[in-house]
Coordinates of C-alpha atoms and ligand atoms in Angstrom, one line a residue:
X26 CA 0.0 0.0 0.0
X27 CA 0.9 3.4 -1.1
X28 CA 2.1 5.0 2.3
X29 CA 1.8 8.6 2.6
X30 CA 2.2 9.4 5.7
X31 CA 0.2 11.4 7.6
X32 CA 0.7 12.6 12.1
X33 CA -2.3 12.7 13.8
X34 CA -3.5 12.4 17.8
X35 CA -6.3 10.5 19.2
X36 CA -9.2 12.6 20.8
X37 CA -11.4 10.3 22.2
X38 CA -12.4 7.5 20.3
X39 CA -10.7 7.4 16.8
X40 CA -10.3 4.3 14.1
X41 CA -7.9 4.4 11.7
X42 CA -8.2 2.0 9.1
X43 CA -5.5 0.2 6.4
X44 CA -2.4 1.7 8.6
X45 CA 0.7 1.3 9.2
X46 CA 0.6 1.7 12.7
X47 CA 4.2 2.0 14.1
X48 CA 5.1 4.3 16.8
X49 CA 2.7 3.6 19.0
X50 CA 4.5 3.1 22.1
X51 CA 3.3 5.6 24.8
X52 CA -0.3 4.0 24.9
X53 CA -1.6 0.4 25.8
X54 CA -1.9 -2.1 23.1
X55 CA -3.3 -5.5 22.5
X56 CA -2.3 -7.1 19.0
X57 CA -4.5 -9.7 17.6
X58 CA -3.3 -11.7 14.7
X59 CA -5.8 -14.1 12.7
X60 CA -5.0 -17.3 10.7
X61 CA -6.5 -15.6 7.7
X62 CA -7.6 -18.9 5.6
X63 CA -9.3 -20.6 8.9
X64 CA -10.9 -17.0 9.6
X65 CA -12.3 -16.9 6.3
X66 CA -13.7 -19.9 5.5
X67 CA -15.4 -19.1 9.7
X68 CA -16.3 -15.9 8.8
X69 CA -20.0 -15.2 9.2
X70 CA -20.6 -11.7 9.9
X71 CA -20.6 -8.1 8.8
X72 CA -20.0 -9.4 5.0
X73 CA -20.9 -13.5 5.6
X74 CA -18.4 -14.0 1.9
X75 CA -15.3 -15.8 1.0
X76 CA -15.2 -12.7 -1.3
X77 CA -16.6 -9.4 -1.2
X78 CA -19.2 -9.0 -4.1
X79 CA -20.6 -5.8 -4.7
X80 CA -23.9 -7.6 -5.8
X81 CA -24.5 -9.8 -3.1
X82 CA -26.1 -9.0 0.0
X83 CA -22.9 -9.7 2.1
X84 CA -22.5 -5.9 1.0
X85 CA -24.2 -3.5 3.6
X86 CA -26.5 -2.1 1.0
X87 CA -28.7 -4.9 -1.1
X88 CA -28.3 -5.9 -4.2
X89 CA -31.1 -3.9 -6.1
X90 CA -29.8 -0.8 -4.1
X91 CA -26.7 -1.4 -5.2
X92 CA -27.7 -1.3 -8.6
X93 CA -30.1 1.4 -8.5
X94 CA -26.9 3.5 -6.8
X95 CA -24.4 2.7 -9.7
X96 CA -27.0 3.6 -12.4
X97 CA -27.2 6.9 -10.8
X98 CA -23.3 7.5 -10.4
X99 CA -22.6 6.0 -13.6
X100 CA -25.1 6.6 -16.1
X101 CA -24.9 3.5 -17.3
X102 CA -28.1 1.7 -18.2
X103 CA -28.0 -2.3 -17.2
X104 CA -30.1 -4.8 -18.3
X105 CA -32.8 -6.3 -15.8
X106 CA -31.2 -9.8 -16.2
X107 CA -27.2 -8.4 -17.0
X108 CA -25.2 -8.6 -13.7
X109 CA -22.2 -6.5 -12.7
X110 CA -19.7 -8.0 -10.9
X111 CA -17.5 -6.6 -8.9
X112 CA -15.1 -9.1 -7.1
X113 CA -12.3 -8.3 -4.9
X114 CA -10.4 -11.4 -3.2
X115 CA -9.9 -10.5 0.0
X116 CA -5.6 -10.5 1.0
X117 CA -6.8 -10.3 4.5
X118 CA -3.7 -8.0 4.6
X119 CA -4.8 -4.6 6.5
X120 CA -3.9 -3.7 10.0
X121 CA -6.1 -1.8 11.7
X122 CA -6.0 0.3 14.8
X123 CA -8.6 1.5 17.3
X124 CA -7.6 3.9 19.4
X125 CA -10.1 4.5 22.4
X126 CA -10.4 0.9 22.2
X127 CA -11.5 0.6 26.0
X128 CA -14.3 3.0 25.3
X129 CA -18.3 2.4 25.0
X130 CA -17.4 2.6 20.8
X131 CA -13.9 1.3 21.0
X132 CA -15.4 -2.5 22.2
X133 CA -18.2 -3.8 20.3
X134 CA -15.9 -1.6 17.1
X135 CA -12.9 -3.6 17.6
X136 CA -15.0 -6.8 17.4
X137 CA -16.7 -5.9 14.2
X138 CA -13.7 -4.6 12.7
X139 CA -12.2 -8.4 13.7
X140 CA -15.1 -10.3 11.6
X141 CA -14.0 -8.4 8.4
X142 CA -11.8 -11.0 6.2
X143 CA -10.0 -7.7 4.8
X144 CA -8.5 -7.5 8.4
X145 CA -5.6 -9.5 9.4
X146 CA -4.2 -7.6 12.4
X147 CA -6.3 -5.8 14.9
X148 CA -4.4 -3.2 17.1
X149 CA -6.2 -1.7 20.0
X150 CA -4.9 1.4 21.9
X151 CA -6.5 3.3 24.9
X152 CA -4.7 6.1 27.2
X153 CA -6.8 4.1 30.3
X154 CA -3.2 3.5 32.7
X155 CA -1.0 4.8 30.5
X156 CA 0.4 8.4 31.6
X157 CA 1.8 10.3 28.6
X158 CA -0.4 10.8 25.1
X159 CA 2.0 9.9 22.1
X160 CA 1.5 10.5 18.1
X161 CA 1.4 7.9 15.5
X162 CA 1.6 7.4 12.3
X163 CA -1.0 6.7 9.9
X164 CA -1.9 6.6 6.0
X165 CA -5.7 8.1 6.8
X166 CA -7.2 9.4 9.5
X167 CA -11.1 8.5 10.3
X168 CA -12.0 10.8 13.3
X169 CA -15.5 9.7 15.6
X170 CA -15.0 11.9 18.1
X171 CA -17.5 14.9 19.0
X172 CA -18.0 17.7 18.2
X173 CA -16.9 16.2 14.5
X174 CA -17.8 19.6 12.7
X175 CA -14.9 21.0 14.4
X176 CA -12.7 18.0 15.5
X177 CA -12.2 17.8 11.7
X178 CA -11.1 21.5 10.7
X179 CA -9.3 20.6 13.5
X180 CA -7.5 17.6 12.4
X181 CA -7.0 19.3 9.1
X182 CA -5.1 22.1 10.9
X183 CA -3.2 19.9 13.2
X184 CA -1.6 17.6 10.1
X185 CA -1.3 21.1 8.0
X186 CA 1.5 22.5 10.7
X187 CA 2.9 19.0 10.9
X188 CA 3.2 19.2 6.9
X189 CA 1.5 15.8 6.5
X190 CA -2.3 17.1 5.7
X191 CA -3.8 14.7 2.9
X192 CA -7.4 16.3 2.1
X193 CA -8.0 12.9 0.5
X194 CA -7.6 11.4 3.5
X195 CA -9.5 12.8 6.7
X196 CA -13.0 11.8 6.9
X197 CA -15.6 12.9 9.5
X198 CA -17.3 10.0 10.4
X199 CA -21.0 10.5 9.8
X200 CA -22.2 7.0 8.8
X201 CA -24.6 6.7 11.9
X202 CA -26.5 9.6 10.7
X203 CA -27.1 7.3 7.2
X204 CA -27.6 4.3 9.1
X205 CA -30.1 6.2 11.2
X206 CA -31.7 7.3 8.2
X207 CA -31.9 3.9 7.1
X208 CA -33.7 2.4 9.8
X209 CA -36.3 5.0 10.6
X210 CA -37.4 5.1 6.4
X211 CA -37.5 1.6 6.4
X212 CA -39.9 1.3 9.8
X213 CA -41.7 4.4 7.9
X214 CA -42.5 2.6 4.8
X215 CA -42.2 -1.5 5.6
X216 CA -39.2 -1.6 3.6
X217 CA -35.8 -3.9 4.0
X218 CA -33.8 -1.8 5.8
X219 CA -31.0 -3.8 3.5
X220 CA -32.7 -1.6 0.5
X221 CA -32.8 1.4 1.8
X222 CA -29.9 4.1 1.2
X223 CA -30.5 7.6 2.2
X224 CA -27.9 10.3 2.1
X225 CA -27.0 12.3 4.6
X226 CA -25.5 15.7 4.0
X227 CA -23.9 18.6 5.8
X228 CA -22.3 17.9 9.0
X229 CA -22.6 15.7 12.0
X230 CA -25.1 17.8 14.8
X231 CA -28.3 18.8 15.1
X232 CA -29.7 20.7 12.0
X233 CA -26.4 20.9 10.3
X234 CA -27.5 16.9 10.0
X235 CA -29.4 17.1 6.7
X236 CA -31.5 13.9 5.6
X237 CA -32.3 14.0 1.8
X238 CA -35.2 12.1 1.8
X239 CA -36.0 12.9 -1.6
X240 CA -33.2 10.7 -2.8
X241 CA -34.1 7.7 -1.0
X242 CA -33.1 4.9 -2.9
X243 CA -35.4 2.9 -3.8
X244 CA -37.7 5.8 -4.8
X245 CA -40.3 6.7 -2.2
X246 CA -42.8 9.3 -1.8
X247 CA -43.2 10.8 1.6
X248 CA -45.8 13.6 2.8
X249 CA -45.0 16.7 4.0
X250 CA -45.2 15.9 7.7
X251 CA -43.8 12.8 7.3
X252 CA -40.6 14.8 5.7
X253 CA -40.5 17.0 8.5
X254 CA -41.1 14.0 11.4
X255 CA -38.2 11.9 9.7
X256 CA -36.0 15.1 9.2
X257 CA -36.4 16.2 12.8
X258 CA -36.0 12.3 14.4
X259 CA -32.9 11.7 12.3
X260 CA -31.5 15.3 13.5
X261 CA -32.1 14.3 17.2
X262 CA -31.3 10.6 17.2
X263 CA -28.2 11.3 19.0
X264 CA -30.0 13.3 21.7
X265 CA -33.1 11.0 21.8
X266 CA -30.1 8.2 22.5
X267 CA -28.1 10.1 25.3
X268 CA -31.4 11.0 27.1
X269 CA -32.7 7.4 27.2
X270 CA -29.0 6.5 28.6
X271 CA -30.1 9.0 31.5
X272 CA -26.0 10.1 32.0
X273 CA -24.6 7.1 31.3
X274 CA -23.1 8.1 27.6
X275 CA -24.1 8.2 24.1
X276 CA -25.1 5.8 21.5
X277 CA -22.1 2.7 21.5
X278 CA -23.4 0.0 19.9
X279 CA -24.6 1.6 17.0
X280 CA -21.8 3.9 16.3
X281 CA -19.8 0.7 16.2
X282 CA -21.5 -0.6 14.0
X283 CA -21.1 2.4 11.9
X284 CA -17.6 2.8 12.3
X285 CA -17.1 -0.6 11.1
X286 CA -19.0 -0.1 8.3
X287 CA -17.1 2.9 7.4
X288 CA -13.9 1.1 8.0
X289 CA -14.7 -1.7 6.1
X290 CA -15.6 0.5 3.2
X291 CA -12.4 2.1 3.0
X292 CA -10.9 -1.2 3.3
X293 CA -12.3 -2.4 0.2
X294 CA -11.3 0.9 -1.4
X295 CA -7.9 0.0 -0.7
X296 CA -8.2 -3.3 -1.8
X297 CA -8.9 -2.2 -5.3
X298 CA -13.2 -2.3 -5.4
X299 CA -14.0 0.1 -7.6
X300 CA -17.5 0.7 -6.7
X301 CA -17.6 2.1 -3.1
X302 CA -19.9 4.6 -1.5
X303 CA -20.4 6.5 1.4
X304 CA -21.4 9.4 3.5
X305 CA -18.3 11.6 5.6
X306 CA -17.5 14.9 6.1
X307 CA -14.2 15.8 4.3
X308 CA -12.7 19.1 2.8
X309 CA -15.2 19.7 0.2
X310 CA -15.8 23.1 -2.1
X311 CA -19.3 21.3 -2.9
X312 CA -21.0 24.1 -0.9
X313 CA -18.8 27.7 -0.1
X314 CA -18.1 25.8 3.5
X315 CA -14.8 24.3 3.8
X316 CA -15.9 21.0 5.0
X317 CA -19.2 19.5 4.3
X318 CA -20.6 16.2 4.1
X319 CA -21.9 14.8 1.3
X320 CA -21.7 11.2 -0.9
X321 CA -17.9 10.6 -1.9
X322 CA -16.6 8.0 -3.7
X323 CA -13.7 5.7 -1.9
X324 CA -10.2 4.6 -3.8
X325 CA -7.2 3.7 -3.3
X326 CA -6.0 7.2 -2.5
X327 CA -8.8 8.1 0.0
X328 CA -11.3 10.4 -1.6
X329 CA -12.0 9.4 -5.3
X330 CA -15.1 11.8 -6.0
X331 CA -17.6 13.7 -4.3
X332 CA -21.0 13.0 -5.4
X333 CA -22.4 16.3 -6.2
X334 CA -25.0 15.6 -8.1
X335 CA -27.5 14.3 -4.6
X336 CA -27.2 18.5 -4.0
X337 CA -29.5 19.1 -7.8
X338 CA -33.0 19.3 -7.8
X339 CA -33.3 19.3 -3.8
X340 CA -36.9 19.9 -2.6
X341 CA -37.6 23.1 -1.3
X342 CA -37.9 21.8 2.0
X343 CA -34.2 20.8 1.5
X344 CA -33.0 23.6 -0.3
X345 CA -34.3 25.7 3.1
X346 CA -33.0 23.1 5.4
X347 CA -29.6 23.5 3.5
X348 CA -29.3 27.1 3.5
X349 CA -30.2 27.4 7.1
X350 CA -27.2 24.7 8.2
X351 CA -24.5 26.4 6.7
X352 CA -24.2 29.5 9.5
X353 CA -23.9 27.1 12.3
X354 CA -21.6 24.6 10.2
X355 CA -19.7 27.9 9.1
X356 CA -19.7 28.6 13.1
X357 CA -18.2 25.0 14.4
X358 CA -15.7 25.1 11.4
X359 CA -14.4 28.5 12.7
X360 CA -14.2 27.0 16.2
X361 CA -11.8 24.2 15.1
X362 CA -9.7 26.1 12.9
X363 CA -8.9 29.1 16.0
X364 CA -8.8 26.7 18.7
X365 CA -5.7 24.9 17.4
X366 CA -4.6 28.5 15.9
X367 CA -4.5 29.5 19.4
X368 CA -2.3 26.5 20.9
X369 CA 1.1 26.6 20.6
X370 CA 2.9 25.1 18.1
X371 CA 4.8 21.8 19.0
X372 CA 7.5 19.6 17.3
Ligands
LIG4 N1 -19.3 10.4 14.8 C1 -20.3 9.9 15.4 O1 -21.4 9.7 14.8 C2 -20.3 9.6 16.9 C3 -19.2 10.0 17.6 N2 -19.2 9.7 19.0 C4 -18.0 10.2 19.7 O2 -17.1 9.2 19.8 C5 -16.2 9.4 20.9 C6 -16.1 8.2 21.7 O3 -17.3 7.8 22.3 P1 -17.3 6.6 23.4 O4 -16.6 5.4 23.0 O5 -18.7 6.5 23.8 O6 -16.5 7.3 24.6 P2 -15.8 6.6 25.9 O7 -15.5 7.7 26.8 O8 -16.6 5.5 26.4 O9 -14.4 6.1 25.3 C7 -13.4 6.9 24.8 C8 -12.1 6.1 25.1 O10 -11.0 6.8 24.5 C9 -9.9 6.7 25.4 N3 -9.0 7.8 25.0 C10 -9.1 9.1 25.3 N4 -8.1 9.8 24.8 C11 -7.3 8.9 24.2 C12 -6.1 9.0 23.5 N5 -5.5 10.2 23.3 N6 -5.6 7.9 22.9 C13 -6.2 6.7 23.1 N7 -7.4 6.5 23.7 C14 -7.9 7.6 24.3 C15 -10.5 6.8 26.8 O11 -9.6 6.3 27.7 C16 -11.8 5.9 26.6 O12 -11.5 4.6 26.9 C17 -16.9 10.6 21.7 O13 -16.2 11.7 21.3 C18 -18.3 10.6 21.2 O14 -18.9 11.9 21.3 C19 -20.2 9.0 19.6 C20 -21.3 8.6 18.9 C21 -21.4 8.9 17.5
LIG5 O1 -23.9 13.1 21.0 C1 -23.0 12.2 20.9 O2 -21.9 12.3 21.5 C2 -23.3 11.0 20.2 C3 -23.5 11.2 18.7 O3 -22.8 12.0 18.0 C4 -24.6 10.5 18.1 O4 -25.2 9.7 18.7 O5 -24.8 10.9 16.9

């Protein structure tokens, strides 16, 4: 793998997928190592496949989405009965590392990240009894951790003084606002939530979390109320989550899940699968913000393409929803940028 390095820090909870992890010495580890051929003729979990087909429904979205989402990218019309396939062999190569591995994310996420059959070497790193922070050394950079409108810029800023900033490679993780998406559309309408793909654009907290239900894959017509309902639940499913836990934290489970979808992602973009998807919140000049979230396309390098075209032909209820965002994303992107502007600079 093509290793551009890039020096970041862990805040909070952070996985950083297909790295070469090798300076971490400061923090606590645990290395797991898997007999790869055993592991994946075992392997029945995230993706249940001896190989990763983009048609099958070992991928996270189903197969008919999964058509219905390259005939929109591509513009390619396919045959009911002609069947693109898109195989990649897994190597089983990739190490990845969790750091905040101890955390509420950091478990159940290490343990999906283990079933993938693109993983051969799980590291895990947490701070808990360790009693210096240290940097490390990865090719991208996949930041969890709150408030991710800022802790981006911020990240961004941190690698540009270090001289190691790779646009192409920091992503926001906002996959639990799609997967949220996912599963309230599909209870809405009695759909397989397997089917359902809805994008998710803008940033990753309250209304700057922008649900573009008029591109729900498959096509699906909603009422106005039932727009503004879904819109307003998928905003506050965080909140709705760290009120229920009554103190006790935010949502774990399903931000590991997430995560490892996200990771696993990118590890089939490294692996060579040309057809991969998702939501994040990168360095974007899709909008006039600096960051923004929106579709992107994953490759080798990290960012392939951004997926402009989901931002055309918006409902006005979007459109309205869009332009109100941007001030309080503009706001939490500011934040980040003078808050490590006002640190002092270190070696
Ligand atoms: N992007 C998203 O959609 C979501 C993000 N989050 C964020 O993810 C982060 C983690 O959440 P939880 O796992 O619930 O928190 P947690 O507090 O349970 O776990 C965080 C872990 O990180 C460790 N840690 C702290 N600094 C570290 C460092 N420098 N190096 C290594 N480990 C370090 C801590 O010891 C702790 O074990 C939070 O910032 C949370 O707000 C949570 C849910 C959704
Ligand atoms: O509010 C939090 O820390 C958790 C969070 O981001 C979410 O559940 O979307």
């Amino acid at each position: 793998m093509a290793a551009t390095s890039a020096t970041t820090f862990s805040i909070g909870s952070t996985a950083s997928a297909g790295c070469k992890v090798d300076h971490l010495k400061q923090s606590k580890a645990f290395r797991i190592k898997f007999n790869s051929k055993n592991y994946l003729r075992t392997f029945n979990g995230l993706k249940s496949a001896n190989s990763v087909n983009c048609e099958s429904v070992s991928s996270f979205l189903g197969s008919e989405s999964q058509t219905a989402l390259k005939r929109s990218y591509k513009g390619k019309p396919q045959k009911q009965n002609q069947r693109s396939y898109s195989y990649v062999q897994p190597q089983a190569s990739y190490k990845v590392a969790v750091l905040g591995a101890a955390g509420g994310i950091g478990q159940p996420l290490a343990l999906l990240v283990k079933m993938s059959p693109l993983v051969s070497a799980l590291n895990l790193y947490d701070i808990a009894n360790v009693k210096e922070l240290r940097l490390i050394s990865v090719t991208a950079t996949h930041p969890l951790s709150n408030p991710v409108n800022s802790t981006v810029p911020i990240a961004a800023e941190v690698l540009k003084q270090k001289g190691v900033y790779d646009p192409k490679k920091l992503f926001g993780v906002t996959t639990l606002d799609v997967v949220r998406a996912n599963t309230f559309v599909a209870q809405k309408k009695n759909l397989r939530l397997i089917d359902v793909d809805v994008p998710v654009i803008g940033g990753h907290a309250g209304i700057t979390i922008l649900p573009l239900l008029s591109k729900t894959k498959p096509s699906v017509t909603f009422t106005d109320d039932e727009v503004e309902e879904l819109t307003v639940r998928i905003q506050n499913a965080g909140t709705e989550v760290v009120e229920a836990k009554a103190g006790a934290g935010s949502a774990t489970l399903s931000m590991a899940y997430a995560a490892a979808r996200f990771v696993e992602s990118s590890l089939r973009a490294l692996d060579g699968d040309s057809d991969v998807y998702e939501c994040a919140y990168i360095q974007s000049d899709l909008t006039e913000l600096p960051f923004f979230a929106s579709r992107i396309k994953l490759g080798r390098n990290g960012v392939e393409a951004v997926i402009g075209s989901e931002l055309q032909g918006l409902t006005e209820y979007e459109q309205k929803a869009l332009e109100a965002l941007k001030p309080e994303l503009k706001s939490s992107i500011e934040k980040g940028v003078a808050f490590v502007q006002k640190q002092p600079v270190t070696a």
